[in-house]
mmCIF file of C-alpha atoms in Angstrom:
data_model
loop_
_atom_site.group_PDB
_atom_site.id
_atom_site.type_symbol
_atom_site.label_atom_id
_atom_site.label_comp_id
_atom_site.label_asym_id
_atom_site.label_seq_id
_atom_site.Cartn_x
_atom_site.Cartn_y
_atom_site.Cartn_z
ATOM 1 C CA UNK A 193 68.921 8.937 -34.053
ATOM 2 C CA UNK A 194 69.163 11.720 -31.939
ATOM 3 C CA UNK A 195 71.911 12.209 -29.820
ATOM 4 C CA UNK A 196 71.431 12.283 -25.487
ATOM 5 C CA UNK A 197 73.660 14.056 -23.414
ATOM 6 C CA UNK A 198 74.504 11.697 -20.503
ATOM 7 C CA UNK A 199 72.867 13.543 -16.954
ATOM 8 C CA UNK A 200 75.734 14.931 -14.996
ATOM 9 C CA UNK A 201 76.243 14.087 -11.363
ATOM 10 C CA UNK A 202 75.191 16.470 -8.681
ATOM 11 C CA UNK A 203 78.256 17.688 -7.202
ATOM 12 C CA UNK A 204 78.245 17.646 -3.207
ATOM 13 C CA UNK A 205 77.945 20.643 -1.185
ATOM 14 C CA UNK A 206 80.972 22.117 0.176
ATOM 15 C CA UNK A 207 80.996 21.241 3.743
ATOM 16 C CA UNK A 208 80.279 25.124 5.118
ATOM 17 C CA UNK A 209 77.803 25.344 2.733
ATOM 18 C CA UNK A 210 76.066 22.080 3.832
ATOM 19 C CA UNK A 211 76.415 23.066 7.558
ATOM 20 C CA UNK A 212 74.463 26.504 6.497
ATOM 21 C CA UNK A 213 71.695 24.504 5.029
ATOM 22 C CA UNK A 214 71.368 22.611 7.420
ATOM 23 C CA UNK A 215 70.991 25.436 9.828
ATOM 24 C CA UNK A 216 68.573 27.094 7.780
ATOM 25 C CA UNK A 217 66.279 24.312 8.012
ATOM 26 C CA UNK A 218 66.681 24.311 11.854
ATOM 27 C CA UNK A 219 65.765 28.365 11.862
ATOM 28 C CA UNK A 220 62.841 27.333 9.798
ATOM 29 C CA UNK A 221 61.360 24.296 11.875
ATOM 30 C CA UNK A 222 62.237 26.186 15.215
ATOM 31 C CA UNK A 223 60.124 29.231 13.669
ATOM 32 C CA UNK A 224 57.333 27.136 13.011
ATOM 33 C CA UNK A 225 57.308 25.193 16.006
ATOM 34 C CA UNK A 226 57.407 28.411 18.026
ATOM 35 C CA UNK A 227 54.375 29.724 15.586
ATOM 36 C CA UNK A 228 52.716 26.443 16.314
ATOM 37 C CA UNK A 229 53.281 26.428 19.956
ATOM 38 C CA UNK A 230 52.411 30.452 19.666
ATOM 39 C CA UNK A 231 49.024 29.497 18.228
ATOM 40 C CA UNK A 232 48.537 26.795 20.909
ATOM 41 C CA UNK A 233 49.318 28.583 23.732
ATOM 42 C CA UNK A 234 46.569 31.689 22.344
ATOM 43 C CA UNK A 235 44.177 28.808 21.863
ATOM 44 C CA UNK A 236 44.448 27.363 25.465
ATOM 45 C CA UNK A 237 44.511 31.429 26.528
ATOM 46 C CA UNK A 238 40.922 32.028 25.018
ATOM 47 C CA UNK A 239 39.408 28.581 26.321
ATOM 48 C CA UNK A 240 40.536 29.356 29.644
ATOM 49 C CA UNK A 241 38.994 32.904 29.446
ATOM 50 C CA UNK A 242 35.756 32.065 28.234
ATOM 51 C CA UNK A 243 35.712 28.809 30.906
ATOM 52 C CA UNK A 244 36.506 31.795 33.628
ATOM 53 C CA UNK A 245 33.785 34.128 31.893
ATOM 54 C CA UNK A 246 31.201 31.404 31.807
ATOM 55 C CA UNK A 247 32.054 30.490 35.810
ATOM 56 C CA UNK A 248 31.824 34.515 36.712
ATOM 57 C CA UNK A 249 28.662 34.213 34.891
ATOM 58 C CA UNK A 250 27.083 31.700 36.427
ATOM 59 C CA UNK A 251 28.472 33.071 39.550
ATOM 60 C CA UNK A 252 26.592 36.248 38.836
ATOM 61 C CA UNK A 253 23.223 34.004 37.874
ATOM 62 C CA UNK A 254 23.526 32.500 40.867
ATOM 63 C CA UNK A 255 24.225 35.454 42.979
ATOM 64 C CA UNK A 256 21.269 37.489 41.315
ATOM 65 C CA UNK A 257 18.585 34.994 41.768
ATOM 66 C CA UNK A 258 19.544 34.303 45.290
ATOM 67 C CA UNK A 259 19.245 38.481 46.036
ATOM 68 C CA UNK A 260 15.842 38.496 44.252
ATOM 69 C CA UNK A 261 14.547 35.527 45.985
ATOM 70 C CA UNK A 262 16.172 36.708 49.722
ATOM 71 C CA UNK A 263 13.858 40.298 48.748
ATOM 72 C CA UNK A 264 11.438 39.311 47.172
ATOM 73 C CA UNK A 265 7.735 40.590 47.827
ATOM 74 C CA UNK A 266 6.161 38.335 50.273
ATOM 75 C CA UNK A 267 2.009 38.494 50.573
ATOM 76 C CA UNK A 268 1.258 36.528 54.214
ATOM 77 C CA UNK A 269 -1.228 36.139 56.804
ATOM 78 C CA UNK A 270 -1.040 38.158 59.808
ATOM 79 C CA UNK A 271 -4.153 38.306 61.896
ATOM 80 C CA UNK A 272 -7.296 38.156 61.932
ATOM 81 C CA UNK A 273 -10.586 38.953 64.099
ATOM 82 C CA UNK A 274 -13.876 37.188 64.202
ATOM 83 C CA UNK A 275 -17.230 38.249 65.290
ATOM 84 C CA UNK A 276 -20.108 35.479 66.361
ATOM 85 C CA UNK A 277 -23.333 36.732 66.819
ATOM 86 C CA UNK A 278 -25.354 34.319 69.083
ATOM 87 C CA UNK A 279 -28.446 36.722 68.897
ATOM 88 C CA UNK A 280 -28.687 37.485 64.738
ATOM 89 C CA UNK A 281 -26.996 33.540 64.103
ATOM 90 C CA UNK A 282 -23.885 35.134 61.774
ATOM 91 C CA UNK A 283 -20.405 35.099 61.510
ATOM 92 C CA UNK A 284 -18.047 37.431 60.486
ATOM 93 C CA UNK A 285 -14.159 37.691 60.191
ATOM 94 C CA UNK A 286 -11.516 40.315 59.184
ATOM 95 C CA UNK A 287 -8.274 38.491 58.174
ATOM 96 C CA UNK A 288 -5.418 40.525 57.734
ATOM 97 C CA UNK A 289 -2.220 40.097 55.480
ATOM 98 C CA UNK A 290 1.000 41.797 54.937
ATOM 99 C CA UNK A 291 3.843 41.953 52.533
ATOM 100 C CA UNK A 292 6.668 40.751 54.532
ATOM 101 C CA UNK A 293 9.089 40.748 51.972
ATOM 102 C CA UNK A 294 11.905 43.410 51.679
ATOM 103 C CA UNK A 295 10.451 44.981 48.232
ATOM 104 C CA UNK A 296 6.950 46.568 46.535
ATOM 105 C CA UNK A 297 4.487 43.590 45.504
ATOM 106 C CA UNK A 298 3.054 45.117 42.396
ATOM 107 C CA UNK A 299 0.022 44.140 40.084
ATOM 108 C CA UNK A 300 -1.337 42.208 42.960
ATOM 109 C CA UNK A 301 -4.612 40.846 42.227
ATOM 110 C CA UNK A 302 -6.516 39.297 45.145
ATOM 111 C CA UNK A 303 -8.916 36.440 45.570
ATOM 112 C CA UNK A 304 -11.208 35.293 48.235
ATOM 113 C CA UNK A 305 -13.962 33.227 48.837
ATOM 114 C CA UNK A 306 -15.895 31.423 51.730
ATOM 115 C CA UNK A 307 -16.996 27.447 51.411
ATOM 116 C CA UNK A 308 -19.223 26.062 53.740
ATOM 117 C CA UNK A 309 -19.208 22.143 53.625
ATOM 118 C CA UNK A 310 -22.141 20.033 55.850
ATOM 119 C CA UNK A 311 -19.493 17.016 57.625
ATOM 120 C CA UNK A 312 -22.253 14.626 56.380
ATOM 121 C CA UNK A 313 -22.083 15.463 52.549
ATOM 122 C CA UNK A 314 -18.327 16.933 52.263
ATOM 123 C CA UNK A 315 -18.903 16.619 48.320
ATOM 124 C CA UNK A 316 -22.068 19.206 48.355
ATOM 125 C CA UNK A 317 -19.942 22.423 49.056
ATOM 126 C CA UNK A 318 -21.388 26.132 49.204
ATOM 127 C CA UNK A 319 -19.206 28.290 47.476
ATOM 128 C CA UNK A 320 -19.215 31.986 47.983
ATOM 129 C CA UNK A 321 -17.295 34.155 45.860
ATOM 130 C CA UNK A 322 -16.373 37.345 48.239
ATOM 131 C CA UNK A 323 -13.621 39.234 46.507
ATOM 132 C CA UNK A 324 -12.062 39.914 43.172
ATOM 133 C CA UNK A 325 -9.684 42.846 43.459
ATOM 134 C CA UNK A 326 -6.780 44.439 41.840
ATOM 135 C CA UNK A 327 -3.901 46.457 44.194
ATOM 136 C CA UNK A 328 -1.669 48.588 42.219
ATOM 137 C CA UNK A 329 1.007 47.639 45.100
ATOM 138 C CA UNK A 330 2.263 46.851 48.207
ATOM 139 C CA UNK A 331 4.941 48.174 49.654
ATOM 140 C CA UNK A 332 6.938 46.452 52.434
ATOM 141 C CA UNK A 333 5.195 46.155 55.997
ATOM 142 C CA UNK A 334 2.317 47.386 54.364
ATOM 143 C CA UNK A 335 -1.139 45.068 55.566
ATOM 144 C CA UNK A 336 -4.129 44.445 53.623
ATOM 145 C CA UNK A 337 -7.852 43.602 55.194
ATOM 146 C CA UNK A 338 -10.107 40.960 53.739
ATOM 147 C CA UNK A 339 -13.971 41.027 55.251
ATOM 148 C CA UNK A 340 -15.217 37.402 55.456
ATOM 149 C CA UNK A 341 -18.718 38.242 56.016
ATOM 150 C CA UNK A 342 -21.280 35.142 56.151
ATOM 151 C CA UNK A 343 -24.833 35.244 55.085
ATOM 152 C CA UNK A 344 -27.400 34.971 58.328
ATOM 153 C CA UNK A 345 -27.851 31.336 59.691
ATOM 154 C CA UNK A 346 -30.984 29.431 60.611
ATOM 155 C CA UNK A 347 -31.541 28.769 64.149
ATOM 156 C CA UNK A 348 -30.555 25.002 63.351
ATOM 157 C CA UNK A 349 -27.851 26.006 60.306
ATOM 158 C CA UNK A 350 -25.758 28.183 63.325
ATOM 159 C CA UNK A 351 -25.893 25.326 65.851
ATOM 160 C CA UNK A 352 -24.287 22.968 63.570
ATOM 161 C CA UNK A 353 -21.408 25.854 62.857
ATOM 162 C CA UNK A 354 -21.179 25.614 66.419
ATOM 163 C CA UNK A 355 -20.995 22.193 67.370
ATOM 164 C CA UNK A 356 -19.042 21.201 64.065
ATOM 165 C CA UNK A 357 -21.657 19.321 61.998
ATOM 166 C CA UNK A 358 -20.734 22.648 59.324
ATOM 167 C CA UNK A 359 -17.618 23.562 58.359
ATOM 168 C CA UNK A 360 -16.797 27.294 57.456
ATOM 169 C CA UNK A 361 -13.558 28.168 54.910
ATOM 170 C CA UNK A 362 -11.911 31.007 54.716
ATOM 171 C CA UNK A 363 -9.441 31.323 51.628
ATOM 172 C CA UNK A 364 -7.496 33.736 49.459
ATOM 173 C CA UNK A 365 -5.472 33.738 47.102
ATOM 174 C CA UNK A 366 -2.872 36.360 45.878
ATOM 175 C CA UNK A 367 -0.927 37.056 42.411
ATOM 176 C CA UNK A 368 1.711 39.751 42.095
ATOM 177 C CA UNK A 369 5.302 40.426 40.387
ATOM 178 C CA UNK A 370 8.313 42.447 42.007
ATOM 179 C CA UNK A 371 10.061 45.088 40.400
ATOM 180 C CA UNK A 372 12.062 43.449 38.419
ATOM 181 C CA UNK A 373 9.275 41.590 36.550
ATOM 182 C CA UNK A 374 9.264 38.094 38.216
ATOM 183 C CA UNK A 375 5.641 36.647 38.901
ATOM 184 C CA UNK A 376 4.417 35.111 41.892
ATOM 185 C CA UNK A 377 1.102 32.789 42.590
ATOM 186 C CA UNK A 378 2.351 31.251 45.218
ATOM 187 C CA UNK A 379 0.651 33.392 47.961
ATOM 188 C CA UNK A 380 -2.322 30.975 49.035
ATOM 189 C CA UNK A 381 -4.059 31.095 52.639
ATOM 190 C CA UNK A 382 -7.036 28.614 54.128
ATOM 191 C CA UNK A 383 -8.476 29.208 57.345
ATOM 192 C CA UNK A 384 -11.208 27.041 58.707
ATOM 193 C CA UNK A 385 -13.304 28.221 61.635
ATOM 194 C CA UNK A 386 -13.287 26.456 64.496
ATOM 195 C CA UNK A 387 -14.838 27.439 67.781
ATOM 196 C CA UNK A 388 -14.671 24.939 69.493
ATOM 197 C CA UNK A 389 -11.426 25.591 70.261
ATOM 198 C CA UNK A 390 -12.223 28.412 72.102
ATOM 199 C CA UNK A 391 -12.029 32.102 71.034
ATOM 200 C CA UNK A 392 -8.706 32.816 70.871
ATOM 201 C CA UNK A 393 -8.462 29.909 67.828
ATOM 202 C CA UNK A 394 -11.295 30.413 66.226
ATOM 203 C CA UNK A 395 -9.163 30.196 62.791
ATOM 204 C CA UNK A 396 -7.129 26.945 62.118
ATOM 205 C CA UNK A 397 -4.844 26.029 59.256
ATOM 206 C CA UNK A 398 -6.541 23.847 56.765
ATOM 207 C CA UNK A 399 -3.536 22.442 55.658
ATOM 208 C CA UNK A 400 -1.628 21.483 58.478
ATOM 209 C CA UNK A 401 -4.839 22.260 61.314
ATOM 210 C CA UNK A 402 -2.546 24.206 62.864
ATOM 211 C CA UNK A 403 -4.483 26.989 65.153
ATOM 212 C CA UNK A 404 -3.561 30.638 63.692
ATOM 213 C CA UNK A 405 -2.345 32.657 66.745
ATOM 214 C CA UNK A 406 -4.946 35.983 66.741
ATOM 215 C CA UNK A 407 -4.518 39.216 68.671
ATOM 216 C CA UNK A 408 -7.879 38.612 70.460
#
């Protein structure tokens, strides 16, 4: 049989030796826990940063939209004129719009057309397209004419314009961008014509029938 040497007994550290052991293994746990802590204390560092970045951000977003929206172009109705002819039985009208926003309207493209609806068949509508234009831009203050000239009336076609059997539109719509590439339709105008309010509100809103103030 072969022969086993009995395992020896570890012999127990000397005290100094065990105390310096023991400290090493405190150095070593403190150095990690400061690594750890270290690494957590970086970790919070970057989330707070890119919390703060994405607030400035949005702060900026924020900020730029409301500067482009506070001057942004603005294509509105200003005045207008009108002309009735008693004698030849027309109508005419020169409306007038202006960019009252604080930068160039560019790429504007203008529609405008003239309906003429009898009040006792409002679904039978005569439609006359009278412009289809493109404005390479408009700069700030800067006004824009559209000639709303009618065909000639009938004898009995004019009364009822007059009296209010016939109701004349007047609209136009406008499409443009600003400078820095942002598209607007939002530009839409209705006038109805209306004399018998009298002359100086010839024009009233067809939206809210609010009478248009005019210069005449």
């Amino acid at each position: 049989m072969a022969d086993f040497k009995a395992e020896q007994p570890q012999q127990p550290l000397h005290p100094k030796e065990q105390r310096r052991a023991n400290l090493a293994i405190v150095v070593a746990l403190g150095a990690a826990g400061l690594a750890a802590w270290q690494a957590w204390e970086t970790h919070l560092a970057r989330t707070e940063s890119a919390k703060a970045l994405g607030v400035a951000q949005n702060a900026l977003d924020v900020s730029t939209k409301q500067f482009r929206f506070e001057h942004r172009p603005k294509l509105e109705f200003s005045d207008y004129t009108v002309d009735t002819d008693l004698l030849h039985h027309t109508i005419s009208a020169v409306v007038v719009f202006v960019n009252n926003g604080k930068i160039e309207a560019k790429n504007v493209k203008v529609k405008a057309q003239m309906e003429i609806v009898h009040s006792d068949d409002r679904d039978n509508r005569f439609v006359m397209p009278l412009m289809d234009k493109d404005i390479s831009s408009m700069t700030p203050t800067m006004t824009f004419n559209i000639l709303f000239g009618l065909k000639q009336f009938t004898a009995s076609e004019f009364r009822d314009t007059q009296t209010g059997r016939v109701h004349i539109y007047f609209t136009a719509a406008f499409e443009y961008a600003d400078e820095f590439g942002e598209h607007y339709g939002d530009s839409k105008w209705c006038g109805q014509y209306s004399p018998g309010r009298g002359q100086s509100q010839v024009f009233i809103d067809c939206r809210t029938g609010v009478a248009f103030d005019s210069s005449r």
